[in-house]
PDB file of C-alpha atoms in Angstrom:
ATOM      1  CA  MET A   4      95.538  57.201 131.347  1.00 45.00           C
ATOM      2  CA  PRO A   5      92.840  59.531 129.967  1.00 50.00           C
ATOM      3  CA  GLN A   6      90.666  58.133 127.183  1.00 58.00           C
ATOM      4  CA  ASN A   7      89.294  61.436 125.861  1.00 77.00           C
ATOM      5  CA  THR A   8      91.307  62.475 122.793  1.00 81.00           C
ATOM      6  CA  ARG A   9      91.001  66.178 123.589  1.00 84.00           C
ATOM      7  CA  GLU A  10      92.395  65.635 127.089  1.00 85.00           C
ATOM      8  CA  ILE A  11      95.250  63.514 125.726  1.00 83.00           C
ATOM      9  CA  LYS A  12      96.171  66.192 123.179  1.00 86.00           C
ATOM     10  CA  ARG A  13      96.163  68.836 125.925  1.00 88.00           C
ATOM     11  CA  ARG A  14      98.515  66.760 128.040  1.00 88.00           C
ATOM     12  CA  ILE A  15     100.828  66.122 125.101  1.00 87.00           C
ATOM     13  CA  ARG A  16     101.087  69.867 124.419  1.00 90.00           C
ATOM     14  CA  SER A  17     101.759  70.525 128.116  1.00 91.00           C
ATOM     15  CA  VAL A  18     104.585  67.968 128.269  1.00 89.00           C
ATOM     16  CA  GLN A  19     106.036  69.258 124.982  1.00 90.00           C
ATOM     17  CA  ASN A  20     106.145  72.795 126.394  1.00 92.00           C
ATOM     18  CA  THR A  21     107.847  71.510 129.547  1.00 90.00           C
ATOM     19  CA  SER A  22     110.406  69.559 127.531  1.00 90.00           C
ATOM     20  CA  GLN A  23     111.291  72.688 125.556  1.00 91.00           C
ATOM     21  CA  ILE A  24     111.995  74.499 128.837  1.00 92.00           C
ATOM     22  CA  THR A  25     114.109  71.684 130.278  1.00 91.00           C
ATOM     23  CA  LYS A  26     116.061  71.383 127.015  1.00 92.00           C
ATOM     24  CA  ALA A  27     116.805  75.115 127.070  1.00 92.00           C
ATOM     25  CA  MET A  28     117.876  74.910 130.732  1.00 91.00           C
ATOM     26  CA  GLU A  29     120.166  71.991 129.897  1.00 89.00           C
ATOM     27  CA  MET A  30     121.882  73.994 127.148  1.00 92.00           C
ATOM     28  CA  VAL A  31     122.236  77.076 129.389  1.00 92.00           C
ATOM     29  CA  ALA A  32     123.748  74.974 132.186  1.00 91.00           C
ATOM     30  CA  ALA A  33     126.209  73.428 129.718  1.00 90.00           C
ATOM     31  CA  ALA A  34     127.358  76.885 128.583  1.00 91.00           C
ATOM     32  CA  LYS A  35     127.761  78.059 132.197  1.00 90.00           C
ATOM     33  CA  LEU A  36     129.693  74.902 133.037  1.00 90.00           C
ATOM     34  CA  ARG A  37     132.203  75.575 130.261  1.00 89.00           C
ATOM     35  CA  ARG A  38     132.803  79.109 131.556  1.00 89.00           C
ATOM     36  CA  VAL A  39     133.354  77.953 135.140  1.00 88.00           C
ATOM     37  CA  GLN A  40     135.631  75.128 133.996  1.00 84.00           C
ATOM     38  CA  ASP A  41     137.751  77.730 132.206  1.00 85.00           C
ATOM     39  CA  ALA A  42     137.955  79.761 135.426  1.00 84.00           C
ATOM     40  CA  VAL A  43     138.916  76.661 137.424  1.00 82.00           C
ATOM     41  CA  SER A  44     141.643  75.712 134.935  1.00 80.00           C
ATOM     42  CA  GLN A  45     143.029  79.257 135.075  1.00 81.00           C
ATOM     43  CA  SER A  46     143.043  79.448 138.879  1.00 81.00           C
ATOM     44  CA  LYS A  47     144.616  76.048 139.575  1.00 80.00           C
ATOM     45  CA  PRO A  48     148.129  76.939 138.302  1.00 84.00           C
ATOM     46  CA  TYR A  49     148.108  80.074 140.470  1.00 82.00           C
ATOM     47  CA  LEU A  50     147.043  78.082 143.545  1.00 81.00           C
ATOM     48  CA  ALA A  51     149.604  75.343 142.872  1.00 82.00           C
ATOM     49  CA  LYS A  52     152.445  77.839 142.453  1.00 79.00           C
ATOM     50  CA  LEU A  53     151.390  79.755 145.568  1.00 79.00           C
ATOM     51  CA  GLN A  54     151.302  76.526 147.558  1.00 79.00           C
ATOM     52  CA  GLU A  55     154.732  75.484 146.270  1.00 77.00           C
ATOM     53  CA  MET A  56     156.198  78.883 147.108  1.00 75.00           C
ATOM     54  CA  LEU A  57     154.700  78.886 150.602  1.00 77.00           C
ATOM     55  CA  ALA A  58     155.991  75.388 151.291  1.00 75.00           C
ATOM     56  CA  ASN A  59     159.511  76.467 150.330  1.00 72.00           C
ATOM     57  CA  VAL A  60     159.288  79.727 152.239  1.00 72.00           C
ATOM     58  CA  SER A  61     157.922  77.947 155.304  1.00 69.00           C
ATOM     59  CA  ALA A  62     160.776  75.452 155.142  1.00 67.00           C
ATOM     60  CA  SER A  63     163.252  78.331 154.999  1.00 64.00           C
ATOM     61  CA  ALA A  64     161.631  80.132 157.916  1.00 61.00           C
ATOM     62  CA  ARG A  65     160.582  77.390 160.298  1.00 62.00           C
ATOM     63  CA  HIS A  66     160.783  79.628 163.354  1.00 65.00           C
ATOM     64  CA  VAL A  67     158.041  81.914 162.006  1.00 66.00           C
ATOM     65  CA  LYS A  68     154.877  81.740 164.078  1.00 74.00           C
ATOM     66  CA  HIS A  69     151.544  82.594 162.493  1.00 74.00           C
ATOM     67  CA  PRO A  70     147.968  81.817 163.671  1.00 77.00           C
ATOM     68  CA  LEU A  71     147.114  80.075 160.386  1.00 80.00           C
ATOM     69  CA  LEU A  72     150.016  77.650 160.858  1.00 78.00           C
ATOM     70  CA  ALA A  73     149.512  76.870 164.527  1.00 76.00           C
ATOM     71  CA  SER A  74     147.536  73.856 165.678  1.00 81.00           C
ATOM     72  CA  ARG A  75     145.709  74.383 168.957  1.00 83.00           C
ATOM     73  CA  PRO A  76     143.254  72.429 171.107  1.00 87.00           C
ATOM     74  CA  VAL A  77     139.922  72.239 169.300  1.00 86.00           C
ATOM     75  CA  LYS A  78     137.162  73.873 171.287  1.00 89.00           C
ATOM     76  CA  ARG A  79     135.084  75.068 168.334  1.00 89.00           C
ATOM     77  CA  THR A  80     135.017  74.070 164.655  1.00 90.00           C
ATOM     78  CA  GLY A  81     134.200  76.202 161.634  1.00 91.00           C
ATOM     79  CA  TYR A  82     132.457  74.806 158.547  1.00 93.00           C
ATOM     80  CA  LEU A  83     132.272  76.444 155.128  1.00 94.00           C
ATOM     81  CA  VAL A  84     129.160  74.856 153.567  1.00 93.00           C
ATOM     82  CA  ILE A  85     128.639  75.580 149.857  1.00 93.00           C
ATOM     83  CA  THR A  86     125.246  74.962 148.257  1.00 93.00           C
ATOM     84  CA  ALA A  87     123.286  76.520 145.386  1.00 91.00           C
ATOM     85  CA  ASP A  88     120.878  79.438 145.431  1.00 89.00           C
ATOM     86  CA  ARG A  89     118.339  77.492 143.363  1.00 88.00           C
ATOM     87  CA  GLY A  90     117.070  73.970 142.952  1.00 84.00           C
ATOM     88  CA  LEU A  91     116.399  71.917 139.799  1.00 86.00           C
ATOM     89  CA  ALA A  92     119.874  70.401 140.131  1.00 85.00           C
ATOM     90  CA  GLY A  93     119.063  66.838 141.111  1.00 86.00           C
ATOM     91  CA  PRO A  94     120.607  65.730 144.421  1.00 88.00           C
ATOM     92  CA  TYR A  95     123.216  68.533 144.389  1.00 90.00           C
ATOM     93  CA  ASN A  96     121.995  70.436 147.459  1.00 92.00           C
ATOM     94  CA  ALA A  97     120.789  67.358 149.322  1.00 91.00           C
ATOM     95  CA  GLN A  98     124.241  65.741 149.074  1.00 92.00           C
ATOM     96  CA  VAL A  99     125.950  68.723 150.695  1.00 92.00           C
ATOM     97  CA  VAL A 100     123.354  69.130 153.447  1.00 92.00           C
ATOM     98  CA  ARG A 101     123.453  65.396 154.202  1.00 92.00           C
ATOM     99  CA  ALA A 102     127.259  65.462 154.447  1.00 92.00           C
ATOM    100  CA  ALA A 103     127.085  68.501 156.727  1.00 91.00           C
ATOM    101  CA  MET A 104     124.515  66.914 159.025  1.00 91.00           C
ATOM    102  CA  GLN A 105     126.600  63.749 159.270  1.00 90.00           C
ATOM    103  CA  GLU A 106     129.630  65.870 160.141  1.00 89.00           C
ATOM    104  CA  PHE A 107     127.744  67.833 162.784  1.00 87.00           C
ATOM    105  CA  GLY A 108     126.440  64.593 164.239  1.00 82.00           C
ATOM    106  CA  LYS A 109     125.268  65.132 167.788  1.00 80.00           C
ATOM    107  CA  LYS A 110     127.608  68.044 168.438  1.00 82.00           C
ATOM    108  CA  ASP A 111     126.309  70.812 170.618  1.00 85.00           C
ATOM    109  CA  LYS A 112     125.489  73.903 168.565  1.00 85.00           C
ATOM    110  CA  SER A 113     127.988  75.915 170.587  1.00 86.00           C
ATOM    111  CA  ALA A 114     130.783  73.598 169.418  1.00 87.00           C
ATOM    112  CA  PHE A 115     130.732  74.780 165.784  1.00 89.00           C
ATOM    113  CA  THR A 116     129.811  77.634 163.497  1.00 90.00           C
ATOM    114  CA  ILE A 117     128.809  77.764 159.841  1.00 92.00           C
ATOM    115  CA  PHE A 118     129.896  79.987 156.977  1.00 93.00           C
ATOM    116  CA  ALA A 119     127.159  79.510 154.388  1.00 91.00           C
ATOM    117  CA  VAL A 120     127.384  79.985 150.628  1.00 92.00           C
ATOM    118  CA  GLY A 121     124.065  79.640 148.787  1.00 90.00           C
ATOM    119  CA  LYS A 122     120.436  80.154 149.803  1.00 91.00           C
ATOM    120  CA  ARG A 123     119.529  76.472 149.972  1.00 92.00           C
ATOM    121  CA  GLY A 124     122.070  75.647 152.668  1.00 90.00           C
ATOM    122  CA  ARG A 125     121.641  78.997 154.446  1.00 91.00           C
ATOM    123  CA  ASP A 126     117.874  78.566 154.705  1.00 91.00           C
ATOM    124  CA  PHE A 127     118.143  74.942 155.826  1.00 92.00           C
ATOM    125  CA  PHE A 128     120.483  75.748 158.714  1.00 92.00           C
ATOM    126  CA  LYS A 129     118.780  79.009 159.660  1.00 91.00           C
ATOM    127  CA  HIS A 130     115.383  77.310 160.000  1.00 91.00           C
ATOM    128  CA  ARG A 131     116.964  74.812 162.406  1.00 89.00           C
ATOM    129  CA  ASP A 132     118.703  77.512 164.460  1.00 88.00           C
ATOM    130  CA  TYR A 133     122.224  76.440 163.610  1.00 91.00           C
ATOM    131  CA  PRO A 134     124.876  79.117 164.267  1.00 90.00           C
ATOM    132  CA  ILE A 135     125.768  81.021 161.076  1.00 89.00           C
ATOM    133  CA  SER A 136     128.681  83.450 161.347  1.00 89.00           C
ATOM    134  CA  ALA A 137     128.592  84.785 157.775  1.00 88.00           C
ATOM    135  CA  GLU A 138     126.807  84.109 154.507  1.00 88.00           C
ATOM    136  CA  VAL A 139     127.065  84.818 150.790  1.00 89.00           C
ATOM    137  CA  ILE A 140     124.022  84.384 148.559  1.00 88.00           C
ATOM    138  CA  ASP A 141     123.045  85.276 144.989  1.00 86.00           C
ATOM    139  CA  LEU A 142     126.516  84.544 143.641  1.00 86.00           C
ATOM    140  CA  ASN A 143     127.120  85.042 139.955  1.00 85.00           C
ATOM    141  CA  ASP A 144     127.051  81.868 137.865  1.00 85.00           C
ATOM    142  CA  SER A 145     130.754  82.494 137.162  1.00 85.00           C
ATOM    143  CA  PRO A 146     131.986  83.781 140.548  1.00 86.00           C
ATOM    144  CA  THR A 147     134.856  86.241 140.740  1.00 85.00           C
ATOM    145  CA  TYR A 148     137.302  86.539 143.608  1.00 85.00           C
ATOM    146  CA  SER A 149     135.812  89.893 144.587  1.00 85.00           C
ATOM    147  CA  SER A 150     132.362  88.319 145.018  1.00 85.00           C
ATOM    148  CA  ILE A 151     133.562  86.028 147.835  1.00 86.00           C
ATOM    149  CA  ARG A 152     136.417  88.145 149.188  1.00 87.00           C
ATOM    150  CA  TYR A 153     134.332  89.398 152.125  1.00 87.00           C
ATOM    151  CA  LEU A 154     133.542  85.833 153.207  1.00 88.00           C
ATOM    152  CA  ALA A 155     137.120  84.618 152.706  1.00 89.00           C
ATOM    153  CA  GLU A 156     138.536  87.500 154.749  1.00 88.00           C
ATOM    154  CA  GLU A 157     135.928  86.966 157.473  1.00 89.00           C
ATOM    155  CA  ILE A 158     136.850  83.275 157.749  1.00 90.00           C
ATOM    156  CA  VAL A 159     140.589  83.986 157.974  1.00 88.00           C
ATOM    157  CA  GLN A 160     140.185  86.816 160.471  1.00 88.00           C
ATOM    158  CA  SER A 161     137.802  84.779 162.632  1.00 88.00           C
ATOM    159  CA  TYR A 162     140.334  81.968 162.769  1.00 88.00           C
ATOM    160  CA  GLU A 163     143.115  84.394 163.667  1.00 86.00           C
ATOM    161  CA  ARG A 164     140.918  85.807 166.458  1.00 87.00           C
ATOM    162  CA  GLU A 165     140.533  82.199 167.703  1.00 86.00           C
ATOM    163  CA  GLU A 166     136.751  82.243 167.310  1.00 88.00           C
ATOM    164  CA  PHE A 167     137.176  78.657 166.089  1.00 88.00           C
ATOM    165  CA  ASP A 168     140.163  76.317 166.076  1.00 88.00           C
ATOM    166  CA  GLU A 169     139.867  74.365 162.821  1.00 90.00           C
ATOM    167  CA  LEU A 170     138.061  74.827 159.502  1.00 91.00           C
ATOM    168  CA  TYR A 171     136.429  72.312 157.183  1.00 92.00           C
ATOM    169  CA  PHE A 172     135.028  72.798 153.690  1.00 94.00           C
ATOM    170  CA  ILE A 173     131.831  70.886 152.839  1.00 94.00           C
ATOM    171  CA  TYR A 174     130.848  71.045 149.171  1.00 93.00           C
ATOM    172  CA  ASN A 175     130.349  69.021 145.997  1.00 91.00           C
ATOM    173  CA  GLU A 176     133.677  68.306 144.341  1.00 88.00           C
ATOM    174  CA  PHE A 177     133.570  68.376 140.539  1.00 86.00           C
ATOM    175  CA  ILE A 178     134.792  65.097 139.037  1.00 83.00           C
ATOM    176  CA  ASN A 179     133.270  65.287 135.563  1.00 82.00           C
ATOM    177  CA  ALA A 180     130.100  66.480 133.864  1.00 79.00           C
ATOM    178  CA  VAL A 181     128.031  63.547 135.137  1.00 81.00           C
ATOM    179  CA  SER A 182     129.675  62.902 138.511  1.00 84.00           C
ATOM    180  CA  GLN A 183     129.976  65.112 141.580  1.00 86.00           C
ATOM    181  CA  ARG A 184     130.965  63.986 145.060  1.00 89.00           C
ATOM    182  CA  ALA A 185     130.220  65.598 148.423  1.00 89.00           C
ATOM    183  CA  VAL A 186     133.489  66.058 150.314  1.00 90.00           C
ATOM    184  CA  VAL A 187     134.468  67.172 153.808  1.00 92.00           C
ATOM    185  CA  LYS A 188     137.953  68.666 153.638  1.00 89.00           C
ATOM    186  CA  LYS A 189     140.057  70.053 156.482  1.00 89.00           C
ATOM    187  CA  VAL A 190     141.718  73.338 155.499  1.00 87.00           C
ATOM    188  CA  LEU A 191     142.839  75.194 158.624  1.00 85.00           C
ATOM    189  CA  PRO A 192     145.302  75.155 160.258  1.00 84.00           C
ATOM    190  CA  LEU A 193     147.767  75.142 157.376  1.00 79.00           C
ATOM    191  CA  ASP A 194     150.124  72.848 159.274  1.00 72.00           C
ATOM    192  CA  SER A 195     150.815  70.776 156.147  1.00 69.00           C
ATOM    193  CA  LEU A 196     152.928  73.683 154.864  1.00 65.00           C
ATOM    194  CA  THR A 197     155.319  73.234 157.774  1.00 57.00           C
ATOM    195  CA  ASP A 198     155.676  69.477 157.454  1.00 56.00           C
ATOM    196  CA  GLU A 199     158.995  68.422 158.947  1.00 46.00           C
ATOM    197  CA  GLN A 200     159.745  66.424 155.805  1.00 46.00           C
ATOM    198  CA  THR A 201     159.686  69.582 153.687  1.00 49.00           C
ATOM    199  CA  SER A 202     163.137  70.896 152.854  1.00 52.00           C
ATOM    200  CA  PRO A 203     163.727  74.256 151.177  1.00 51.00           C
ATOM    201  CA  ARG A 204     164.577  74.008 147.485  1.00 56.00           C
ATOM    202  CA  ARG A 205     165.860  77.566 147.440  1.00 61.00           C
ATOM    203  CA  GLN A 206     167.348  79.961 149.944  1.00 66.00           C
ATOM    204  CA  TYR A 207     165.264  83.093 150.371  1.00 64.00           C
ATOM    205  CA  GLU A 208     166.195  86.535 151.570  1.00 70.00           C
ATOM    206  CA  PHE A 209     163.236  88.186 153.278  1.00 68.00           C
ATOM    207  CA  GLU A 210     162.408  91.873 153.070  1.00 70.00           C
ATOM    208  CA  PRO A 211     161.469  93.429 155.435  1.00 72.00           C
ATOM    209  CA  ASP A 212     161.536  90.183 157.454  1.00 70.00           C
ATOM    210  CA  GLU A 213     160.191  86.623 157.478  1.00 71.00           C
ATOM    211  CA  ASP A 214     157.245  87.380 159.742  1.00 73.00           C
ATOM    212  CA  ALA A 215     155.994  90.209 157.507  1.00 78.00           C
ATOM    213  CA  VAL A 216     156.258  88.085 154.344  1.00 77.00           C
ATOM    214  CA  MET A 217     154.397  85.141 155.851  1.00 77.00           C
ATOM    215  CA  ALA A 218     151.781  87.456 157.363  1.00 78.00           C
ATOM    216  CA  ALA A 219     151.050  88.773 153.857  1.00 80.00           C
ATOM    217  CA  LEU A 220     151.134  85.429 152.013  1.00 80.00           C
ATOM    218  CA  LEU A 221     149.312  83.036 154.341  1.00 83.00           C
ATOM    219  CA  PRO A 222     145.960  84.881 154.506  1.00 84.00           C
ATOM    220  CA  ARG A 223     145.974  85.294 150.726  1.00 85.00           C
ATOM    221  CA  TYR A 224     146.608  81.563 150.318  1.00 85.00           C
ATOM    222  CA  ALA A 225     143.742  80.671 152.678  1.00 86.00           C
ATOM    223  CA  GLU A 226     141.423  83.064 150.849  1.00 86.00           C
ATOM    224  CA  THR A 227     142.422  81.508 147.525  1.00 87.00           C
ATOM    225  CA  LEU A 228     141.484  78.082 148.891  1.00 89.00           C
ATOM    226  CA  VAL A 229     138.004  79.433 149.653  1.00 89.00           C
ATOM    227  CA  TYR A 230     137.677  80.838 146.138  1.00 89.00           C
ATOM    228  CA  GLN A 231     138.859  77.580 144.562  1.00 89.00           C
ATOM    229  CA  ALA A 232     136.277  75.612 146.561  1.00 90.00           C
ATOM    230  CA  VAL A 233     133.490  77.990 145.466  1.00 91.00           C
ATOM    231  CA  LEU A 234     134.518  77.621 141.815  1.00 90.00           C
ATOM    232  CA  ASP A 235     134.625  73.839 142.149  1.00 90.00           C
ATOM    233  CA  ALA A 236     131.183  73.830 143.758  1.00 90.00           C
ATOM    234  CA  LYS A 237     129.768  76.079 141.014  1.00 91.00           C
ATOM    235  CA  ALA A 238     131.096  73.738 138.331  1.00 90.00           C
ATOM    236  CA  SER A 239     129.419  70.844 140.153  1.00 90.00           C
ATOM    237  CA  GLU A 240     126.154  72.800 140.377  1.00 90.00           C
ATOM    238  CA  HIS A 241     126.032  73.536 136.645  1.00 91.00           C
ATOM    239  CA  ALA A 242     126.950  69.940 135.809  1.00 91.00           C
ATOM    240  CA  ALA A 243     124.274  68.584 138.155  1.00 91.00           C
ATOM    241  CA  ARG A 244     121.642  70.929 136.692  1.00 91.00           C
ATOM    242  CA  MET A 245     122.649  70.009 133.136  1.00 91.00           C
ATOM    243  CA  THR A 246     122.300  66.308 133.966  1.00 90.00           C
ATOM    244  CA  ALA A 247     118.986  66.793 135.780  1.00 90.00           C
ATOM    245  CA  MET A 248     117.478  68.807 132.935  1.00 92.00           C
ATOM    246  CA  GLY A 249     118.766  66.293 130.383  1.00 90.00           C
ATOM    247  CA  ASN A 250     117.071  63.478 132.296  1.00 90.00           C
ATOM    248  CA  ALA A 251     113.877  65.542 132.531  1.00 90.00           C
ATOM    249  CA  THR A 252     113.893  66.071 128.765  1.00 91.00           C
ATOM    250  CA  GLU A 253     114.319  62.345 128.128  1.00 90.00           C
ATOM    251  CA  ASN A 254     111.525  61.536 130.575  1.00 91.00           C
ATOM    252  CA  ALA A 255     109.279  64.028 128.780  1.00 89.00           C
ATOM    253  CA  LYS A 256     109.937  62.211 125.496  1.00 89.00           C
ATOM    254  CA  ASP A 257     108.911  58.917 127.100  1.00 90.00           C
ATOM    255  CA  ILE A 258     105.717  60.471 128.494  1.00 88.00           C
ATOM    256  CA  ILE A 259     104.870  61.976 125.096  1.00 88.00           C
ATOM    257  CA  ALA A 260     105.383  58.568 123.467  1.00 89.00           C
ATOM    258  CA  ASP A 261     103.013  56.950 126.008  1.00 88.00           C
ATOM    259  CA  TYR A 262     100.400  59.654 125.490  1.00 86.00           C
ATOM    260  CA  THR A 263     100.717  59.369 121.702  1.00 85.00           C
ATOM    261  CA  LEU A 264     100.122  55.625 121.934  1.00 86.00           C
ATOM    262  CA  SER A 265      97.066  56.261 124.098  1.00 82.00           C
ATOM    263  CA  LEU A 266      95.828  58.853 121.610  1.00 81.00           C
ATOM    264  CA  ASN A 267      96.142  56.398 118.714  1.00 82.00           C
ATOM    265  CA  ARG A 268      94.317  53.741 120.707  1.00 82.00           C
ATOM    266  CA  ALA A 269      91.535  56.180 121.585  1.00 77.00           C
ATOM    267  CA  ARG A 270      91.206  57.182 117.916  1.00 76.00           C
ATOM    268  CA  GLN A 271      91.135  53.546 116.861  1.00 79.00           C
ATOM    269  CA  ALA A 272      88.485  52.775 119.455  1.00 75.00           C
ATOM    270  CA  ALA A 273      86.389  55.724 118.257  1.00 74.00           C
ATOM    271  CA  ILE A 274      86.668  54.603 114.600  1.00 78.00           C
ATOM    272  CA  THR A 275      85.765  51.039 115.536  1.00 80.00           C
ATOM    273  CA  THR A 276      82.738  52.286 117.457  1.00 75.00           C
ATOM    274  CA  GLN A 277      81.623  54.422 114.491  1.00 74.00           C
ATOM    275  CA  ILE A 278      81.998  51.496 112.075  1.00 79.00           C
ATOM    276  CA  ALA A 279      80.029  49.245 114.397  1.00 74.00           C
ATOM    277  CA  GLU A 280      77.273  51.845 114.613  1.00 71.00           C
ATOM    278  CA  ILE A 281      77.114  52.213 110.815  1.00 76.00           C
ATOM    279  CA  VAL A 282      76.987  48.445 110.287  1.00 73.00           C
ATOM    280  CA  GLY A 283      74.357  48.116 112.987  1.00 73.00           C
ATOM    281  CA  GLY A 284      72.252  50.868 111.398  1.00 74.00           C
ATOM    282  CA  ALA A 285      72.539  49.276 107.924  1.00 70.00           C
ATOM    283  CA  ASN A 286      71.469  45.893 109.295  1.00 72.00           C
ATOM    284  CA  ALA A 287      68.517  47.494 111.025  1.00 74.00           C
ATOM    285  CA  LEU A 288      67.367  49.141 107.762  1.00 72.00           C
ATOM    286  CA  SER A 289      67.633  45.885 105.846  1.00 67.00           C
TER     287      SER A 289
END
């Protein structure tokens, strides 16, 4: 701890300036989180209704064959890995990368491919020569469907072309403002829609035919799952950054308190020294 009062004052001002920045970043992250939460709450009813409709339609048209529904021997796996473009979000990016590396394990690099969202994950895997089929970076803080449509379509089309045989999402799932959890979730194939236990609640008439209807609906559903995961990950990112900046602000307050105590002690020591010098001088004169 510095003893010079001028140095202590300089450090106090420096920490105060930093705390003002972290406080502002905390407030900005909180505002962004509210916007993304609104988008998530608006998209969930659409996804739930689409899933319900597809389950009923699939039950009514069990003989329909579509690549997104078909399970096949797994020769290659696809992973959608969602991270942030920036840091200062606590363990947010590290959690996702750690989960991805655990999932990859000792697999040969030819046995999987990565679809990367966010610079942090993209750069990590690119520097280690992992196979990246497609990437999306510099996403808006409140992503729209159009901003990830290219990636979603590329994933669905690659699966239909049998470039990989199953797809997993790896991202931070939003639980609440102070808790996010890295998850590994299997998404493709969509065989859960054709569960034998599912029975049609309604009878459907298909126009022009069942195959055409399912061919239009299933890719849209898979793309919506990608968008929902990106929204969820963005909410987790803003929440993690808000928490990290809040902790940084509190730590700055503690540091300022320690420096202020040191400053008072240094002042007291200087006053004591001056008094001692005055008393010593007076005694010498007498």
